[in-house]
Short mmCIF file of C-alpha atoms and ligand atoms in Angstrom, two decimals:
data_model
loop_
_atom_site.label_atom_id
_atom_site.label_comp_id
_atom_site.label_asym_id
_atom_site.label_seq_id
_atom_site.Cartn_x
_atom_site.Cartn_y
_atom_site.Cartn_z
CA MET A 241 67.96 -26.20 -23.70
CA ASN A 242 65.14 -24.52 -25.86
CA ALA A 243 62.30 -24.56 -23.32
CA LYS A 244 60.05 -21.80 -24.71
CA CYS A 245 60.21 -18.56 -22.80
CA ILE A 246 56.79 -16.93 -21.77
CA LEU A 247 56.77 -13.23 -20.43
CA ILE A 248 53.98 -12.45 -17.30
CA VAL A 249 53.10 -9.04 -17.31
CA GLU A 250 50.17 -8.33 -14.13
CA ASP A 251 50.87 -5.74 -11.41
CA GLU A 252 49.26 -8.28 -8.88
CA GLN A 253 52.70 -10.34 -7.62
CA PRO A 254 50.22 -13.31 -5.94
CA ILE A 255 49.54 -13.95 -9.89
CA ARG A 256 52.76 -13.54 -11.14
CA GLU A 257 54.09 -15.96 -8.08
CA MET A 258 51.03 -18.50 -9.54
CA VAL A 259 51.86 -18.40 -12.82
CA MET A 260 55.52 -18.20 -12.53
CA PHE A 261 55.38 -21.55 -10.46
CA ALA A 262 53.10 -22.94 -12.75
CA LEU A 263 55.01 -22.30 -15.72
CA ALA A 264 58.24 -23.22 -14.51
CA GLY A 265 57.05 -26.66 -13.31
CA ALA A 266 55.34 -27.18 -16.97
CA GLY A 267 59.13 -26.89 -18.14
CA TYR A 268 58.69 -23.10 -19.42
CA GLU A 269 61.13 -20.10 -18.79
CA VAL A 270 59.77 -17.06 -17.02
CA ARG A 271 60.21 -13.54 -17.43
CA GLU A 272 58.02 -11.14 -15.70
CA ALA A 273 57.30 -7.54 -15.15
CA ALA A 274 54.86 -5.88 -12.62
CA ASP A 275 53.83 -3.21 -16.09
CA SER A 276 53.95 -2.23 -19.87
CA ARG A 277 57.23 -0.12 -19.43
CA GLN A 278 59.29 -3.45 -17.86
CA ALA A 279 57.68 -5.37 -20.14
CA GLN A 280 58.85 -3.54 -23.01
CA GLY A 281 62.47 -3.23 -21.65
CA ILE A 282 62.55 -6.77 -21.70
CA ILE A 283 61.41 -7.87 -24.83
CA ALA A 284 63.81 -5.54 -26.11
CA GLU A 285 66.50 -7.99 -24.61
CA ARG A 286 65.19 -11.02 -25.76
CA LEU A 287 62.01 -11.90 -27.63
CA PRO A 288 59.92 -14.21 -25.67
CA ASP A 289 58.04 -16.82 -27.18
CA LEU A 290 54.54 -15.96 -25.83
CA VAL A 291 53.15 -13.21 -23.40
CA LEU A 292 50.44 -13.11 -21.19
CA LEU A 293 49.03 -9.92 -20.89
CA ASP A 294 47.17 -8.25 -17.50
CA TRP A 295 44.34 -6.54 -18.61
CA MET A 296 44.14 -4.10 -16.19
CA LEU A 297 47.52 -2.62 -15.32
CA PRO A 298 49.22 0.56 -13.77
CA GLY A 299 50.45 3.14 -16.92
CA LEU A 300 50.27 2.06 -20.39
CA SER A 301 46.81 -1.20 -20.36
CA GLY A 302 47.38 -4.50 -21.26
CA ILE A 303 45.14 -4.01 -24.25
CA ASP A 304 46.76 -0.53 -25.18
CA PHE A 305 50.10 -2.68 -24.69
CA ALA A 306 49.07 -5.20 -26.57
CA ARG A 307 47.66 -3.01 -29.80
CA ARG A 308 50.86 -1.34 -30.01
CA LEU A 309 52.86 -5.29 -29.88
CA LYS A 310 51.23 -5.75 -33.01
CA LYS A 311 51.77 -2.50 -34.93
CA GLU A 312 55.52 -3.22 -34.53
CA GLU A 313 57.63 -5.17 -36.84
CA LEU A 314 59.71 -7.10 -34.26
CA THR A 315 56.38 -8.31 -31.66
CA ARG A 316 53.79 -8.43 -34.46
CA GLU A 317 54.08 -11.98 -34.73
CA LEU A 318 54.43 -12.89 -30.66
CA PRO A 319 51.64 -14.41 -28.99
CA VAL A 320 49.45 -12.53 -26.76
CA ILE A 321 46.95 -14.35 -24.39
CA MET A 322 45.13 -11.07 -22.11
CA LEU A 323 44.58 -12.36 -18.46
CA THR A 324 41.37 -10.86 -17.60
CA ALA A 325 38.62 -10.43 -14.60
CA ARG A 326 34.87 -11.87 -15.54
CA ALA A 327 33.23 -8.51 -15.34
CA GLU A 328 35.93 -7.71 -18.21
CA GLU A 329 34.87 -10.76 -20.40
CA GLU A 330 32.50 -8.91 -22.42
CA ASP A 331 35.25 -6.02 -23.05
CA THR A 332 37.99 -8.17 -23.96
CA ILE A 333 36.24 -10.35 -26.66
CA GLN A 334 36.01 -6.88 -28.11
CA GLY A 335 39.58 -6.42 -27.34
CA LEU A 336 40.64 -9.33 -28.84
CA GLU A 337 40.45 -7.51 -32.37
CA SER A 338 42.97 -5.50 -31.27
CA GLY A 339 45.74 -8.26 -31.35
CA ALA A 340 45.13 -10.33 -28.51
CA ASP A 341 45.43 -14.20 -29.76
CA ASP A 342 43.45 -15.50 -26.45
CA TYR A 343 41.91 -14.63 -23.45
CA ILE A 344 41.81 -16.79 -20.05
CA THR A 345 39.23 -14.99 -17.43
CA LYS A 346 40.55 -15.05 -13.32
CA PRO A 347 40.38 -17.16 -11.58
CA PHE A 348 42.14 -19.52 -13.78
CA SER A 349 44.07 -22.76 -12.53
CA PRO A 350 47.46 -23.36 -13.38
CA ARG A 351 46.41 -26.32 -15.76
CA GLU A 352 44.03 -24.38 -17.58
CA LEU A 353 46.33 -21.49 -18.25
CA VAL A 354 49.31 -24.11 -19.40
CA ALA A 355 46.97 -25.71 -21.60
CA ARG A 356 45.95 -22.69 -23.69
CA ILE A 357 49.34 -21.46 -23.96
CA ARG A 358 50.18 -24.96 -25.53
CA ALA A 359 47.05 -24.25 -27.95
CA VAL A 360 48.40 -20.93 -28.39
CA LEU A 361 51.73 -21.88 -29.36
CA ARG A 362 50.97 -24.85 -31.46
CA ARG A 363 48.88 -22.34 -33.48
CA GLY A 364 51.82 -20.24 -33.97
CA GLY A 365 53.02 -22.58 -35.87
CA PRO A 366 53.30 -22.74 -39.81
CA ALA A 367 50.17 -20.36 -40.73
CA ALA A 368 47.89 -21.74 -43.44
CA GLU A 369 48.18 -18.07 -44.97
CA ASN A 370 45.70 -16.78 -47.21
CA GLU A 371 43.66 -20.03 -47.27
CA ILE A 372 39.74 -19.51 -46.74
CA LEU A 373 37.57 -22.37 -45.78
CA SER A 374 33.63 -21.94 -46.98
CA ALA A 375 30.28 -23.62 -47.01
CA ASN A 376 27.18 -22.41 -48.78
CA GLY A 377 27.88 -18.07 -48.57
CA LEU A 378 29.80 -18.78 -45.06
CA SER A 379 33.62 -18.02 -45.06
CA LEU A 380 36.23 -18.51 -42.21
CA ASP A 381 39.31 -16.70 -43.42
CA LEU A 382 42.58 -18.74 -41.54
CA ALA A 383 44.65 -15.30 -41.88
CA SER A 384 43.24 -12.65 -40.49
CA HIS A 385 40.26 -14.86 -38.30
CA ARG A 386 37.32 -13.32 -39.63
CA VAL A 387 34.56 -15.03 -40.18
CA SER A 388 31.72 -13.49 -42.30
CA ALA A 389 28.18 -14.40 -43.89
CA ASP A 390 26.98 -13.16 -47.28
CA GLU A 391 30.03 -10.65 -47.28
CA THR A 392 29.01 -9.42 -43.44
CA LEU A 393 31.39 -9.81 -40.41
CA LEU A 394 30.03 -11.81 -38.07
CA GLU A 395 31.20 -11.34 -34.30
CA MET A 396 32.57 -14.39 -32.16
CA GLY A 397 34.61 -14.85 -29.04
CA PRO A 398 37.97 -16.95 -29.89
CA THR A 399 36.62 -20.44 -28.53
CA GLU A 400 33.61 -20.16 -30.66
CA TYR A 401 36.19 -18.83 -33.86
CA ARG A 402 38.53 -22.08 -33.19
CA LEU A 403 35.12 -24.45 -33.32
CA LEU A 404 33.94 -23.08 -36.28
CA GLU A 405 37.29 -23.29 -37.33
CA PHE A 406 37.21 -27.28 -36.57
CA PHE A 407 34.24 -27.83 -37.89
CA MET A 408 34.84 -25.89 -41.14
CA SER A 409 37.95 -28.22 -41.58
CA HIS A 410 36.38 -31.51 -40.91
CA PRO A 411 32.97 -30.94 -41.95
CA GLU A 412 30.51 -33.94 -42.55
CA ARG A 413 31.85 -35.76 -39.59
CA VAL A 414 30.12 -36.09 -36.41
CA TYR A 415 32.36 -35.23 -33.00
CA SER A 416 31.51 -36.30 -29.42
CA ARG A 417 31.74 -33.60 -26.69
CA SER A 418 34.92 -35.03 -25.64
CA GLN A 419 36.66 -35.52 -29.09
CA LEU A 420 35.85 -31.73 -29.47
CA LEU A 421 37.24 -31.09 -26.14
CA ASP A 422 40.78 -32.91 -27.35
CA ARG A 423 41.14 -31.13 -30.67
CA VAL A 424 39.43 -27.66 -30.32
CA TRP A 425 40.30 -27.16 -26.39
CA GLY A 426 43.51 -29.31 -26.04
CA SER A 427 44.16 -32.71 -25.17
CA ASN A 428 45.68 -31.47 -21.47
CA VAL A 429 43.02 -29.57 -20.52
CA TYR A 430 40.45 -30.27 -17.81
CA VAL A 431 37.06 -28.63 -18.33
CA GLU A 432 33.75 -30.66 -18.10
CA GLU A 433 32.24 -31.71 -20.98
CA ARG A 434 28.97 -29.57 -20.85
CA THR A 435 31.25 -26.74 -21.48
CA VAL A 436 31.31 -27.84 -25.27
CA ASP A 437 27.72 -27.33 -25.11
CA VAL A 438 27.95 -23.50 -23.51
CA HIS A 439 30.24 -22.92 -26.57
CA ILE A 440 27.52 -24.23 -29.05
CA ARG A 441 25.31 -22.13 -28.31
CA ARG A 442 27.16 -19.30 -28.20
CA LEU A 443 28.23 -20.13 -31.83
CA ARG A 444 24.54 -21.03 -33.16
CA LYS A 445 23.98 -17.33 -31.50
CA ALA A 446 26.63 -15.66 -33.41
CA LEU A 447 25.72 -17.64 -36.94
CA GLU A 448 21.66 -17.38 -36.32
CA PRO A 449 20.98 -13.58 -37.83
CA HIS A 450 21.85 -15.24 -41.23
CA GLY A 451 20.47 -18.75 -40.71
CA TYR A 452 23.91 -20.54 -40.36
CA ASP A 453 23.35 -21.84 -37.13
CA ALA A 454 21.68 -24.78 -39.23
CA LEU A 455 25.15 -26.04 -40.15
CA ILE A 456 26.08 -27.05 -36.83
CA GLN A 457 23.70 -29.99 -35.91
CA THR A 458 23.10 -31.56 -32.90
CA VAL A 459 23.16 -35.81 -33.72
CA ARG A 460 21.57 -37.24 -30.44
CA GLY A 461 23.22 -39.63 -28.19
CA SER A 462 26.98 -38.81 -30.23
CA GLY A 463 27.72 -35.21 -30.43
CA TYR A 464 28.03 -32.13 -33.13
CA ARG A 465 28.51 -31.99 -37.14
CA PHE A 466 28.77 -29.29 -39.36
CA SER A 467 27.15 -30.21 -42.90
CA THR A 468 25.66 -28.26 -45.32
CA ARG A 469 23.52 -30.77 -45.48
CA VAL A 470 19.34 -30.73 -44.09
CA1 CA B 533 45.65 -5.80 -12.69
#
């Protein structure tokens, strides 16, 4: 058996149980911890393949724990998905800079959770180190996940980043909303197509101060395209 091992760190038992049930059903091996200290012990015993980390934990908070994991040699590459309440979403996006790979807002469905885990584990494959995608003055660093416009760093959420990464690696082609859902969100995700529009809007907003929002073009009746041509 080489099932991927997921560690869930969550102080609320009902959520922990729901997650464990969903992940076991999806074929993962699951370990659980109610706080960061317990999690540390479990990680020391055996390194999991991914950590689901609640933001609000008693003792050391999830975000501080994520920071610690990213600092230590052994756990630096360990993917972390933060679990967060809606009200904390803005903070979480900031918090992602501290090392979380993605986040999921509560309440989430088991299917959404499994899809996110798959997507993050897939990304953890052989990384395209040192690769930088660029278009005009816009550049995206695949290793550091930084996006800059004319040397200025741009702030954006993880989904907007993934969308932009996809667009920049597939320029000058039109993608329908459902194709974007498949390629960026993962084919096992059950989200509505208008979710794509929401994230396109956010991505354009992030690019707008430098005028790069024009690169994300709406193709009427078809979908979206990343293009440096007007
Ligand atoms: Ca909590």
